[in-house]
Amino acid sequence: MPSLRKALFIFSIIILFNAGSLQAVSDYLLIVEVQILSQNSNDNDFIKIYNPLDSDLDISNYKLRKRNSNGSESSIRVFPGGSNISAKGYFVWANSYDNYDVSIGANVSSTATLTRNYSIALFTPDGTILDALAWGE
């Protein structure tokens, strides 16, 4: 497990340092950080989305979905009405177990969890994939 946490940490740092360079070429939302395990719990999952645009975006009814290595797909969260992501800002989904979402100040939450060998994708309300990420086998 420590090597998986280390790999995710390094991945997160690389993405965060590169976020500035992505702004020039990106005109869509980006998944920039994912946590699937923490030192305290297997349920302390979160996904951080970045808006590289110079304007705020209404992301009501956008969808986060996950797929496991067997191909089974399910919803992580559909963003409720009034969900907004500020220009050059972040929007965070987190697992709600033991109020983890509240402790990190997540914008939205659900009981969904993430584990090894998953992929996630961010969809517009009409089903267009804006960004996706996979890890594991």
CSV table of C-alpha atoms in Angstrom, one decimal:
chain,number,residue,atom,x,y,z
A,1,MET,CA,0.0,0.0,0.0
A,2,PRO,CA,2.7,2.6,0.7
A,3,SER,CA,4.0,2.4,-2.8
A,4,LEU,CA,0.5,3.0,-4.2
A,5,ARG,CA,0.1,6.1,-1.9
A,6,LYS,CA,3.5,7.3,-3.0
A,7,ALA,CA,2.7,6.9,-6.7
A,8,LEU,CA,-0.6,8.7,-6.2
A,9,PHE,CA,1.1,11.5,-4.3
A,10,ILE,CA,3.8,11.9,-7.0
A,11,PHE,CA,1.1,11.8,-9.7
A,12,SER,CA,-0.8,14.6,-7.9
A,13,ILE,CA,2.3,16.7,-7.5
A,14,ILE,CA,3.2,16.4,-11.2
A,15,ILE,CA,-0.4,17.3,-12.3
A,16,LEU,CA,-0.5,20.3,-9.9
A,17,PHE,CA,2.9,21.6,-11.1
A,18,ASN,CA,1.8,21.2,-14.7
A,19,ALA,CA,-1.7,22.9,-14.2
A,20,GLY,CA,-0.3,26.3,-15.2
A,21,SER,CA,1.1,25.0,-18.5
A,22,LEU,CA,-2.1,23.2,-19.3
A,23,GLN,CA,-4.1,26.5,-19.2
A,24,ALA,CA,-2.8,27.7,-22.5
A,25,VAL,CA,-3.9,24.5,-24.4
A,26,SER,CA,-7.0,23.5,-22.4
A,27,ASP,CA,-10.5,24.8,-22.9
A,28,TYR,CA,-12.2,22.2,-20.7
A,29,LEU,CA,-12.3,20.9,-17.1
A,30,LEU,CA,-9.5,18.7,-15.9
A,31,ILE,CA,-9.3,16.0,-13.3
A,32,VAL,CA,-6.1,17.0,-11.5
A,33,GLU,CA,-6.0,15.0,-8.3
A,34,VAL,CA,-7.5,11.7,-7.0
A,35,GLN,CA,-7.1,10.1,-3.7
A,36,ILE,CA,-8.2,6.5,-3.3
A,37,LEU,CA,-6.6,5.7,0.1
A,38,SER,CA,-5.3,7.7,3.0
A,39,GLN,CA,-3.3,6.8,6.1
A,40,ASN,CA,-6.5,6.9,8.2
A,41,SER,CA,-9.1,5.2,6.1
A,42,ASN,CA,-9.9,3.4,2.9
A,43,ASP,CA,-13.0,5.6,2.5
A,44,ASN,CA,-11.2,9.0,2.4
A,45,ASP,CA,-11.6,9.3,-1.4
A,46,PHE,CA,-11.7,12.5,-3.3
A,47,ILE,CA,-11.5,13.8,-6.9
A,48,LYS,CA,-10.4,17.4,-7.6
A,49,ILE,CA,-11.4,19.1,-10.8
A,50,TYR,CA,-9.7,22.2,-12.2
A,51,ASN,CA,-11.2,25.0,-14.4
A,52,PRO,CA,-8.4,26.4,-16.6
A,53,LEU,CA,-10.7,29.0,-18.1
A,54,ASP,CA,-10.9,32.7,-17.4
A,55,SER,CA,-14.6,32.5,-16.6
A,56,ASP,CA,-16.7,30.6,-14.0
A,57,LEU,CA,-18.6,27.6,-15.2
A,58,ASP,CA,-22.0,26.2,-14.2
A,59,ILE,CA,-21.5,22.5,-13.9
A,60,SER,CA,-25.0,21.6,-12.7
A,61,ASN,CA,-25.9,18.1,-13.9
A,62,TYR,CA,-22.3,17.2,-14.9
A,63,LYS,CA,-21.5,13.6,-14.0
A,64,LEU,CA,-18.6,11.8,-12.4
A,65,ARG,CA,-18.7,8.1,-13.2
A,66,LYS,CA,-16.4,5.2,-12.4
A,67,ARG,CA,-15.6,1.8,-14.1
A,68,ASN,CA,-13.9,-1.1,-12.5
A,69,SER,CA,-11.5,-3.6,-14.1
A,70,ASN,CA,-14.4,-5.9,-14.9
A,71,GLY,CA,-16.1,-3.1,-17.0
A,72,SER,CA,-18.9,-2.5,-14.5
A,73,GLU,CA,-19.8,1.2,-14.6
A,74,SER,CA,-21.6,3.3,-12.0
A,75,SER,CA,-22.2,6.8,-10.9
A,76,ILE,CA,-20.0,8.6,-8.4
A,77,ARG,CA,-22.1,11.8,-8.4
A,78,VAL,CA,-24.3,14.0,-10.6
A,79,PHE,CA,-23.6,17.6,-9.6
A,80,PRO,CA,-26.7,19.3,-8.2
A,81,GLY,CA,-28.3,22.5,-9.6
A,82,GLY,CA,-26.3,25.5,-8.6
A,83,SER,CA,-22.9,23.8,-8.8
A,84,ASN,CA,-20.3,26.2,-10.0
A,85,ILE,CA,-16.5,26.1,-10.5
A,86,SER,CA,-14.8,29.4,-10.5
A,87,ALA,CA,-12.3,30.6,-13.1
A,88,LYS,CA,-8.9,29.0,-12.4
A,89,GLY,CA,-10.5,27.3,-9.5
A,90,TYR,CA,-11.2,23.8,-8.1
A,91,PHE,CA,-14.3,21.7,-7.5
A,92,VAL,CA,-14.0,18.7,-5.2
A,93,TRP,CA,-16.1,15.6,-4.8
A,94,ALA,CA,-15.4,13.5,-1.7
A,95,ASN,CA,-16.7,10.4,0.0
A,96,SER,CA,-19.0,11.2,2.8
A,97,TYR,CA,-18.0,8.4,5.2
A,98,ASP,CA,-17.4,9.7,8.7
A,99,ASN,CA,-17.9,13.3,7.5
A,100,TYR,CA,-14.7,13.2,5.4
A,101,ASP,CA,-16.3,15.5,2.8
A,102,VAL,CA,-16.9,18.1,5.5
A,103,SER,CA,-13.4,17.8,6.9
A,104,ILE,CA,-11.8,18.7,3.6
A,105,GLY,CA,-14.4,21.3,2.5
A,106,ALA,CA,-15.6,19.3,-0.5
A,107,ASN,CA,-18.1,20.9,-2.8
A,108,VAL,CA,-20.2,17.7,-3.2
A,109,SER,CA,-20.1,14.3,-1.8
A,110,SER,CA,-21.7,10.8,-2.0
A,111,THR,CA,-21.1,7.4,-0.5
A,112,ALA,CA,-19.3,6.1,-3.6
A,113,THR,CA,-15.8,4.8,-3.1
A,114,LEU,CA,-12.8,4.3,-5.3
A,115,THR,CA,-10.3,1.5,-5.1
A,116,ARG,CA,-7.5,0.0,-7.2
A,117,ASN,CA,-8.0,-0.8,-10.8
A,118,TYR,CA,-10.6,1.9,-11.6
A,119,SER,CA,-11.1,4.5,-14.2
A,120,ILE,CA,-13.1,7.7,-13.7
A,121,ALA,CA,-14.6,10.1,-16.2
A,122,LEU,CA,-16.2,13.6,-16.1
A,123,PHE,CA,-19.2,14.0,-18.4
A,124,THR,CA,-21.2,17.0,-19.5
A,125,PRO,CA,-25.0,16.6,-19.1
A,126,ASP,CA,-25.3,15.5,-22.7
A,127,GLY,CA,-22.7,12.7,-22.2
A,128,THR,CA,-19.6,14.2,-23.6
A,129,ILE,CA,-16.4,13.1,-21.8
A,130,LEU,CA,-14.4,16.1,-20.7
A,131,ASP,CA,-11.6,14.2,-19.0
A,132,ALA,CA,-10.8,10.7,-17.8
A,133,LEU,CA,-8.2,9.0,-15.8
A,134,ALA,CA,-7.4,5.3,-15.1
A,135,TRP,CA,-5.1,3.5,-12.7
A,136,GLY,CA,-4.1,0.0,-11.8
A,137,GLU,CA,-4.4,-2.9,-14.2
